[in-house]
Coordinates of C-alpha atoms and ligand atoms in Angstrom, one line a residue:
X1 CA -28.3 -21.2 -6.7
X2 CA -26.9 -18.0 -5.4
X3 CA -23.3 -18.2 -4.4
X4 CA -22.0 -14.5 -2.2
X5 CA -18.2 -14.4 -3.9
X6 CA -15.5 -12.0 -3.7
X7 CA -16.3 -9.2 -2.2
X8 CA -19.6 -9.3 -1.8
X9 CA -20.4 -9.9 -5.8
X10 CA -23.3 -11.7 -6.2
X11 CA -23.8 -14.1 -8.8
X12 CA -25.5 -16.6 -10.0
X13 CA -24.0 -20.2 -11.0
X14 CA -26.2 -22.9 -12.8
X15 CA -27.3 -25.9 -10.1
X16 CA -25.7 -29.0 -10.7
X17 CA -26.3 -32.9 -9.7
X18 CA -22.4 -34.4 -9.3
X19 CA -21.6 -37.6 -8.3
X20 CA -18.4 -39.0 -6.3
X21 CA -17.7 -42.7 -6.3
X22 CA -15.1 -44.4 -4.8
X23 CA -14.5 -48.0 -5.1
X24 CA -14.5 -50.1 -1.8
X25 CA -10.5 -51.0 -0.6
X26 CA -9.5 -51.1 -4.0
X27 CA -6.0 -53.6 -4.1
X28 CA -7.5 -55.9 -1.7
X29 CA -11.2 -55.9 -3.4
X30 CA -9.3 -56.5 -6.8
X31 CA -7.3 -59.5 -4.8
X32 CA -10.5 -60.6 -3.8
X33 CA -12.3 -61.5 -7.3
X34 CA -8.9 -63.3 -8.5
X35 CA -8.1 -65.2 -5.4
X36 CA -12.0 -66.3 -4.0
X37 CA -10.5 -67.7 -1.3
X38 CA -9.0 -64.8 0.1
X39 CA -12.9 -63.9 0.6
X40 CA -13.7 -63.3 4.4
X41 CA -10.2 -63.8 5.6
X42 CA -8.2 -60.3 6.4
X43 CA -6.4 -59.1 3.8
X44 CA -3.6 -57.0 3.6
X45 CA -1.9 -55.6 0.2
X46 CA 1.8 -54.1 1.0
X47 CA 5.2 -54.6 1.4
X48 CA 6.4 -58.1 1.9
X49 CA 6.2 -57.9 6.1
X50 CA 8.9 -60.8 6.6
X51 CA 7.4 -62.4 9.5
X52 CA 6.9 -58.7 11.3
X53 CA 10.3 -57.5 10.2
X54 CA 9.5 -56.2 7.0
X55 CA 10.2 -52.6 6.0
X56 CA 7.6 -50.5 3.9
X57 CA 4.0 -49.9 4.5
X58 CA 0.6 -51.0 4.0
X59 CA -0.8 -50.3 0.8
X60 CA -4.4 -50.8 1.5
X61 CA -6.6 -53.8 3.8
X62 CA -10.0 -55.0 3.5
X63 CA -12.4 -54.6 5.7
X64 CA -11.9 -57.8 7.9
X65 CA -8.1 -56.2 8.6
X66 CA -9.6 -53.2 9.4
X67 CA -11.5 -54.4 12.6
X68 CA -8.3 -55.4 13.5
X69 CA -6.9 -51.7 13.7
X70 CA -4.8 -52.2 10.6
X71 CA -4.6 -48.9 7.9
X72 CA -3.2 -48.2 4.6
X73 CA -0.2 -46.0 5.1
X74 CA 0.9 -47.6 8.3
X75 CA 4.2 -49.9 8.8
X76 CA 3.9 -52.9 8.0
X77 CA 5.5 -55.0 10.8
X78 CA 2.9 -52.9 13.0
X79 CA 0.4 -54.1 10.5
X80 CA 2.3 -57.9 11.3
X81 CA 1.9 -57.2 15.1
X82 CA -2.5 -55.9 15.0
X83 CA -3.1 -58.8 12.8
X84 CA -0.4 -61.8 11.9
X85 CA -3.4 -64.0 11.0
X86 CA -4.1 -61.7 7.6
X87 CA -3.3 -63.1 4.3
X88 CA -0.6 -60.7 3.2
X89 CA -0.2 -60.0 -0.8
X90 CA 2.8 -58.0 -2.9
X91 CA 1.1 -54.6 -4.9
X92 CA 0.2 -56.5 -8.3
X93 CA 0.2 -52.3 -9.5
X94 CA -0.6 -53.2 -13.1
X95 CA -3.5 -55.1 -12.6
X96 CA -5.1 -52.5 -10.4
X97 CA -4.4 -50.2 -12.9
X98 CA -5.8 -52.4 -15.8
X99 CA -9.3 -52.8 -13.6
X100 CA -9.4 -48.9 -12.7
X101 CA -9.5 -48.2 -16.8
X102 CA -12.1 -50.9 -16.9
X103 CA -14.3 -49.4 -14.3
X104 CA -13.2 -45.5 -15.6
X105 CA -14.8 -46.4 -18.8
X106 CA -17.6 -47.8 -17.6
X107 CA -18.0 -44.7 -15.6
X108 CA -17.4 -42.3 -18.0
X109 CA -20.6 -43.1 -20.2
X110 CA -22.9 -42.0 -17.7
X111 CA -21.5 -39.0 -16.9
X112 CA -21.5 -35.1 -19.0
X113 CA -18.4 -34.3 -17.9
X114 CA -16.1 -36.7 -16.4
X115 CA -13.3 -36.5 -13.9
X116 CA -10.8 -39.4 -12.7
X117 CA -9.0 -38.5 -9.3
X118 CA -7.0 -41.4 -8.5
X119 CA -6.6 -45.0 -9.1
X120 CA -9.9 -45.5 -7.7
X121 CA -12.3 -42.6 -7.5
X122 CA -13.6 -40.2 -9.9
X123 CA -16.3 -37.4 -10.2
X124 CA -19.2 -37.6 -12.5
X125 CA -21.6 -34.8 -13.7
X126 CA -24.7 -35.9 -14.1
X127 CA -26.6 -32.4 -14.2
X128 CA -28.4 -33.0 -17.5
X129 CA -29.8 -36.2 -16.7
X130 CA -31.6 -36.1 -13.7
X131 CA -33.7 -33.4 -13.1
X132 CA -34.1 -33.6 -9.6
X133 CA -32.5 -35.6 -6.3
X134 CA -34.8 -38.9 -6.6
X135 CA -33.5 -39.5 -10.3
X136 CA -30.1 -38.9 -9.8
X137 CA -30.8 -41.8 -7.2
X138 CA -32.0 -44.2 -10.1
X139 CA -29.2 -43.2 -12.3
X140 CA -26.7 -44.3 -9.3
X141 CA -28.1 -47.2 -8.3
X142 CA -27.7 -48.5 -12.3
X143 CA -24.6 -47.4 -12.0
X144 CA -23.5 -49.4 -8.9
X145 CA -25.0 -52.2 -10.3
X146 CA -23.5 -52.4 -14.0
X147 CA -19.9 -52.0 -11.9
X148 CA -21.6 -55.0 -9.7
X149 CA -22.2 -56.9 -12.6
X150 CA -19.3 -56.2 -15.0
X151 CA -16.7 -56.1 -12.8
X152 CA -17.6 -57.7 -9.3
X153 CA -16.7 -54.9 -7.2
X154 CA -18.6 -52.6 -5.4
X155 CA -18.3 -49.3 -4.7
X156 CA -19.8 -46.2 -2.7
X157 CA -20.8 -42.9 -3.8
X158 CA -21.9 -39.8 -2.8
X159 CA -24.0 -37.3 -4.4
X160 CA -24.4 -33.7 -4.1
X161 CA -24.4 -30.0 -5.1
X162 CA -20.8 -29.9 -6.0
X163 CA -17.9 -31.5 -5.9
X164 CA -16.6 -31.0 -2.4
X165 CA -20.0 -31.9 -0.9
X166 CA -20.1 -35.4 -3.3
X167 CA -16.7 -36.2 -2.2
X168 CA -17.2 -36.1 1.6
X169 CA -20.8 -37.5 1.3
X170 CA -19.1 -40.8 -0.7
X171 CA -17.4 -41.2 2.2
X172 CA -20.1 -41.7 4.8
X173 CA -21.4 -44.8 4.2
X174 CA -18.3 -47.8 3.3
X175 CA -18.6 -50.4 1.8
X176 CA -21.3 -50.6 -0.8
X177 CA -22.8 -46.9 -0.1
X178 CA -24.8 -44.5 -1.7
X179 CA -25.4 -41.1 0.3
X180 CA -27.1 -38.1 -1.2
X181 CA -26.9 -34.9 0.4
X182 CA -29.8 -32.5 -0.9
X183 CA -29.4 -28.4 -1.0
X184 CA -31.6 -28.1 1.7
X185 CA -29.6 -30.5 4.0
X186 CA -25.8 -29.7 3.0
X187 CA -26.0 -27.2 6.4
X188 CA -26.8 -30.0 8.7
X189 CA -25.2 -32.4 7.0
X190 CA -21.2 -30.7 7.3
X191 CA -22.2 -29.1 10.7
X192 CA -21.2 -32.8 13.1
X193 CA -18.2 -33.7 10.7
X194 CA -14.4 -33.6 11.6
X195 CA -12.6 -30.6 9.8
X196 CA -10.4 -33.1 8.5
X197 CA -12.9 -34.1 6.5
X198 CA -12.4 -31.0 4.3
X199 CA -9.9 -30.9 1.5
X200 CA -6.8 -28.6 2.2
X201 CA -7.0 -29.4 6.1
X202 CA -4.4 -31.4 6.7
X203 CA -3.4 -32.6 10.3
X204 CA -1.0 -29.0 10.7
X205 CA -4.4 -27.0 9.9
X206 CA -6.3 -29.4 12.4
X207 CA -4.2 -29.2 15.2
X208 CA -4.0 -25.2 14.7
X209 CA -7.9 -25.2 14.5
X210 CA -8.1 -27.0 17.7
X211 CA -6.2 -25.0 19.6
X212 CA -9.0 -22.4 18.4
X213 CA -11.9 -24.1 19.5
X214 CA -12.7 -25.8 16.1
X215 CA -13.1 -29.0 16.0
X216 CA -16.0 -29.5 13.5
X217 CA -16.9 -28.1 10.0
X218 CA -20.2 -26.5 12.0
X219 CA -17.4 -24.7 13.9
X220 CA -15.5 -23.4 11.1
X221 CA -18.6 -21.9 9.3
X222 CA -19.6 -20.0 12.3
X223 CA -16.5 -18.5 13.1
X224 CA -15.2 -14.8 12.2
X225 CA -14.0 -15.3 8.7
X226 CA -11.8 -12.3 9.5
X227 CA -9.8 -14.7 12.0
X228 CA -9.6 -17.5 10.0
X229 CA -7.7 -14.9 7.2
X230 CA -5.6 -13.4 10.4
X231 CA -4.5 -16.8 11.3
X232 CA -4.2 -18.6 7.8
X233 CA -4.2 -16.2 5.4
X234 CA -6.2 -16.3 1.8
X235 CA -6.4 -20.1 2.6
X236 CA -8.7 -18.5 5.3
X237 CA -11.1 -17.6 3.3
X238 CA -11.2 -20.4 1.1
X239 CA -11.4 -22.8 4.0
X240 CA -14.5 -21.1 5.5
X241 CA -16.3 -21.2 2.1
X242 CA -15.6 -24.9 2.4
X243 CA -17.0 -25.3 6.0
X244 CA -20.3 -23.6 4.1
X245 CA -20.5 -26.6 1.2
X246 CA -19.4 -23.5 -1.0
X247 CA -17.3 -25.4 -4.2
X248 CA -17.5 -23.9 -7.4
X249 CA -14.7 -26.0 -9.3
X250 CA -15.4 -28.1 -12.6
X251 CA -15.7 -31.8 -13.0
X252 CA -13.0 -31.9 -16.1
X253 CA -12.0 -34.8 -17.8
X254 CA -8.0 -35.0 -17.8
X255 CA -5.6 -37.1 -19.5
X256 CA -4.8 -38.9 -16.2
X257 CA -3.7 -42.2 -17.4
X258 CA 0.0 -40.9 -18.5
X259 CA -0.2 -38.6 -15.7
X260 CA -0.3 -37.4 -12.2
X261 CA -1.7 -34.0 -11.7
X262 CA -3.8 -32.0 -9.3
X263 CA -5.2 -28.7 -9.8
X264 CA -7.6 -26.3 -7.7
X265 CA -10.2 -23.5 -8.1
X266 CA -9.6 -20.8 -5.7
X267 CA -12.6 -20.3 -4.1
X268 CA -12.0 -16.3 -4.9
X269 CA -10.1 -15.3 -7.4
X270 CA -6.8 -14.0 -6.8
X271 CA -3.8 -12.2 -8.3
X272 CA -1.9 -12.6 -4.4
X273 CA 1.4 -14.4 -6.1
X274 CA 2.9 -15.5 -3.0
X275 CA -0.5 -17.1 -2.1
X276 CA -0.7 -18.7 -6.0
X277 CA 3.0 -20.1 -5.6
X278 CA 2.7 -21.2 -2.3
X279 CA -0.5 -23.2 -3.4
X280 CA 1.0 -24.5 -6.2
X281 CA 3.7 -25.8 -3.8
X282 CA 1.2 -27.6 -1.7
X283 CA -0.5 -29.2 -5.1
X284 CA 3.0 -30.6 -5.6
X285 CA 4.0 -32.1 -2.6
X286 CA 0.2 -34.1 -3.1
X287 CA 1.7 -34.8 -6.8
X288 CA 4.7 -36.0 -5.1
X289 CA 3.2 -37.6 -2.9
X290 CA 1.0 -39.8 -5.5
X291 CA 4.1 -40.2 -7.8
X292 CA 6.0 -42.2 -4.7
X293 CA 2.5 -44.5 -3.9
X294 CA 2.2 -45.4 -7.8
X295 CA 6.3 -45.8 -7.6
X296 CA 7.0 -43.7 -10.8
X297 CA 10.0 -41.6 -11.6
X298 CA 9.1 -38.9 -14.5
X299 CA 10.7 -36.5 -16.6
X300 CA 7.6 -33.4 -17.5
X301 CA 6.2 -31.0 -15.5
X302 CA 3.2 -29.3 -16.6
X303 CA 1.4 -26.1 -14.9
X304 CA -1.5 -24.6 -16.2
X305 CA -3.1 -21.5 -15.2
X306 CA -6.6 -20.2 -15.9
X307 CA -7.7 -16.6 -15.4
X308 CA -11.0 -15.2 -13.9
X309 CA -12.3 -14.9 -17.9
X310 CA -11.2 -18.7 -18.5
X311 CA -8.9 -18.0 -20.5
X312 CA -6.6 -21.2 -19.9
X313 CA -2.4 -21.8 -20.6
X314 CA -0.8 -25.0 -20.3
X315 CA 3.1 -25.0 -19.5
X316 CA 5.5 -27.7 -20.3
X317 CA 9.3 -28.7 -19.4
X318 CA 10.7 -31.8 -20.0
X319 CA 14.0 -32.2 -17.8
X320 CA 17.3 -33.8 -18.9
X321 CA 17.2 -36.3 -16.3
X322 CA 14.4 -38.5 -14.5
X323 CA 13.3 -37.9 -11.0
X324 CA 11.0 -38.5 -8.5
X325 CA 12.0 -35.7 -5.9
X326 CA 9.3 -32.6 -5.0
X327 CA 12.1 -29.8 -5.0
X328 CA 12.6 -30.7 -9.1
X329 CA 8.3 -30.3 -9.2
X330 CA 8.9 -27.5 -7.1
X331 CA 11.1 -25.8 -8.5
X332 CA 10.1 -26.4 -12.6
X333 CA 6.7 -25.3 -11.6
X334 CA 7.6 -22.1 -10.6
X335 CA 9.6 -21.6 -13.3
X336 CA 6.9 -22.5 -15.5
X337 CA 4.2 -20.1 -14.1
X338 CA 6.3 -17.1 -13.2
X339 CA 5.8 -15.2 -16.7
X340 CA 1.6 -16.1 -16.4
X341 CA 1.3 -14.6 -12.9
X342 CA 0.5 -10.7 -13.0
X343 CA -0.8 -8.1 -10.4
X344 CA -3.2 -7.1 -13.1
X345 CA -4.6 -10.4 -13.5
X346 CA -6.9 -12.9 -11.5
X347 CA -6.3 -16.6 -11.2
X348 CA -9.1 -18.7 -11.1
X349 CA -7.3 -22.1 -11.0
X350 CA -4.0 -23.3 -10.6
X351 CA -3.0 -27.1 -11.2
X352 CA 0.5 -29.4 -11.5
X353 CA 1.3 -32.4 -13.2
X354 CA 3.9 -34.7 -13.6
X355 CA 4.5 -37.1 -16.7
X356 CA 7.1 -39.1 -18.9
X357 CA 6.7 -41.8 -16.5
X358 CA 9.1 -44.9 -15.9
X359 CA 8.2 -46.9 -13.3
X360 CA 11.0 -46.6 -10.4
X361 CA 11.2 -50.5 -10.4
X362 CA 12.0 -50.9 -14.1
X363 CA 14.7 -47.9 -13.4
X364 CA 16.5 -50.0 -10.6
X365 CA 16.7 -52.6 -13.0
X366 CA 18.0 -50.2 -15.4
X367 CA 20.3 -48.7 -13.6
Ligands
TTP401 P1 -8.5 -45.4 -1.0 O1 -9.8 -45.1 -1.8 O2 -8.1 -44.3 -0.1 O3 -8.7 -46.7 -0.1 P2 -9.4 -48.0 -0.4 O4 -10.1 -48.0 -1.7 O5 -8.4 -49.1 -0.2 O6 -10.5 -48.2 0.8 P3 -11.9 -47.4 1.0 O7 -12.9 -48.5 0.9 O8 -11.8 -46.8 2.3 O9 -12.0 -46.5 -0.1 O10 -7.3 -45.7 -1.9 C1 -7.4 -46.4 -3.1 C2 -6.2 -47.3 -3.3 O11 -5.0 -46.6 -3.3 C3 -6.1 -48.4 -2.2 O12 -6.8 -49.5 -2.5 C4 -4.6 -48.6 -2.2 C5 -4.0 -47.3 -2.7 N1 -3.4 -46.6 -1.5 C6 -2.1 -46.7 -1.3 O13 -1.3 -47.4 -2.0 N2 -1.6 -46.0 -0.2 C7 -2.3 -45.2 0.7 O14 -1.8 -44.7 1.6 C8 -3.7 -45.1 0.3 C9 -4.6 -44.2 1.2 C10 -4.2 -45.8 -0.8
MG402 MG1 -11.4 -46.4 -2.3

């Protein structure tokens, strides 16, 4: 495949087959299995929603809740009010986490290089064997079914070029999906969607796009790339790369059980330090962000940097006290990378991670 990067450099990057699967509403599908009876019925895991008083949010419903307009992240007395019918069940956290290493595992021996992002999705390069579309097929569909078999769950995945395309193609088709997206079609295929649908486009970006004119991904890869860096800066440029299925980043296997973390290949590389910091800042509010869904406080933060020649350093401060609040990731990070970023040197990737965990319920009870 021939990628056009930087400024106008042309070179060549080895194809690749990747895989993205996510399982199908995780929490509830879990509940599911151990509770048969919950089967069919809509199903909400959350807070406790005390008779449509409660106070927290919906973790995650099946897909019965869902016809009834009900959505992880949303309150969950409005949850009460769509759908007061719904078997409603506490977040039983370390079970789901106990089934996620089961299903990671399985996972992880069919892939060459392995990535978990999430309790319940991961990333799975498959390049070396399947030497073509139609057996990468094969090789999913075994997949889907040893998950079936071993642990009663199903799950959708997606299948692509890289990892952005894989990601978004998983997505399509819910539950129980499988959606491959060949070379040929990754045009066609991002040209209808949403730009939401993108990673880095959150509902700030989408709003500003609109008022633009860009509403789709098609829109975004046909608009002046010039603009895009007028109006957004570097993230310009990487967002327009997106639009055109462009994704060079790794699937790498990370030591995400003891950790949250999230890192990202600039789609050019850069030595732009505002731009570096200021996406390392947006990579920490999503760690933060994570850290308060999986309720843990944590003591480490981690950076690491890697340069255009690969050349890769890994940063480390514990703190004397344990937190759970983004200007302490903030702020730590910085502090961590400052001495790796120099004008005379191009970033490739940038990532964040937080670690040391204790769960903030245990702390209450410590405290
Ligand atoms: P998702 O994969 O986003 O959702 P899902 O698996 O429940 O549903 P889908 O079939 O659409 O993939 O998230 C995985 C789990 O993470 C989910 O089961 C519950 C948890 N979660 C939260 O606790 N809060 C949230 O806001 C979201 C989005 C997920
Ligand atoms: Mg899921």
């Amino acid at each position: 495949m021939e990628q056009q990067i930087g400024k106008g450099k042309l070179m060549s990057e080895k194809k690749r087959i990747i895989l993205h699967v996510d399982m199908d509403h995780f929490f509830t599908a879990v509940e599911e299995r151990e509770h048969p009876e919950y089967k069919g019925k809509p199903l909400v895991v959350g807070a406790d929603p005390k008779e449509g008083k409660g106070r927290g949010v919906v973790s995650t419903c099946n897909y019965e809740a869902r016809k009834f307009g009900v959505r992880s992240g949303m309150p969950i007395s409005r949850a009460w009010k769509l759908c007061p019918s719904a078997v409603y069940l506490p977040v039983n956290y370390e079970l789901y986490v106990k089934v996620s290493h089961e299903i990671m595992d399985i996972l992880r021996t069919h892939a060459d290089k392995f990535e978990q992002w999430g309790i319940d999705e991961a990333f799975l390069d498959i390049t070396s064997q399947a030497k073509d579309y139609a057996e990468a097929e094969v090789l999913t569909r075994e997949i889907k079914k040893e998950i079936l078999e071993k642990q009663k769950l199903t799950c959708s995945i997606g299948i692509g070029l890289n990892k952005l395309v894989a990601k978004i193609a998983s997505d399509i088709q819910k539950p129980d999906g499988l959606t491959i997206v060949r070379e040929a079609e990754v045009d066609r295929f991002l040209e209808p969607l949403p730009v939401r649908r993108l990673l880095w486009v959150g509902r700030k970006t989408e709003q500003k796009l609109k008022t633009m004119g860009i509403n789709t991904i098609g829109d975004l890869a046909r608009y002046d790339p010039a603009v895009l860096v007028e109006t957004f800066g570097v993230v310009g440029t990487q967002m327009h790369l997106m639009a055109r299925g462009i994704d060079r980043s790794e699937v790498e296997e990370r030591g995400e059980i003891k950790s949250i973390g999230r890192d990202v290949t600039f789609q050019e590389d850069t030595s732009n330090v505002e731009f570096i910091l200021n996406t390392l800042y947006a990579l920490a509010d999503e760690v933060h962000r994570d850290s308060l869904r999986q309720n843990v406080n944590f003591k480490t933060v981690t950076v690491r940097i890697r340069y255009e020649n690969f050349e890769t350093h890994t940063h480390s401060k514990t703190l004397p006290f344990i937190t759970n609040r983004l200007e302490d990731i903030k702020k730590t990070a910085k502090e961590l990378i400052q001495s790796y970023l120099r004008p005379d040197r191009n970033v490739r990737l940038v990532g964040v991670r937080v670690s040391n965990f204790i769960s903030a319920e245990k702390q209450k009870t410590l405290m």
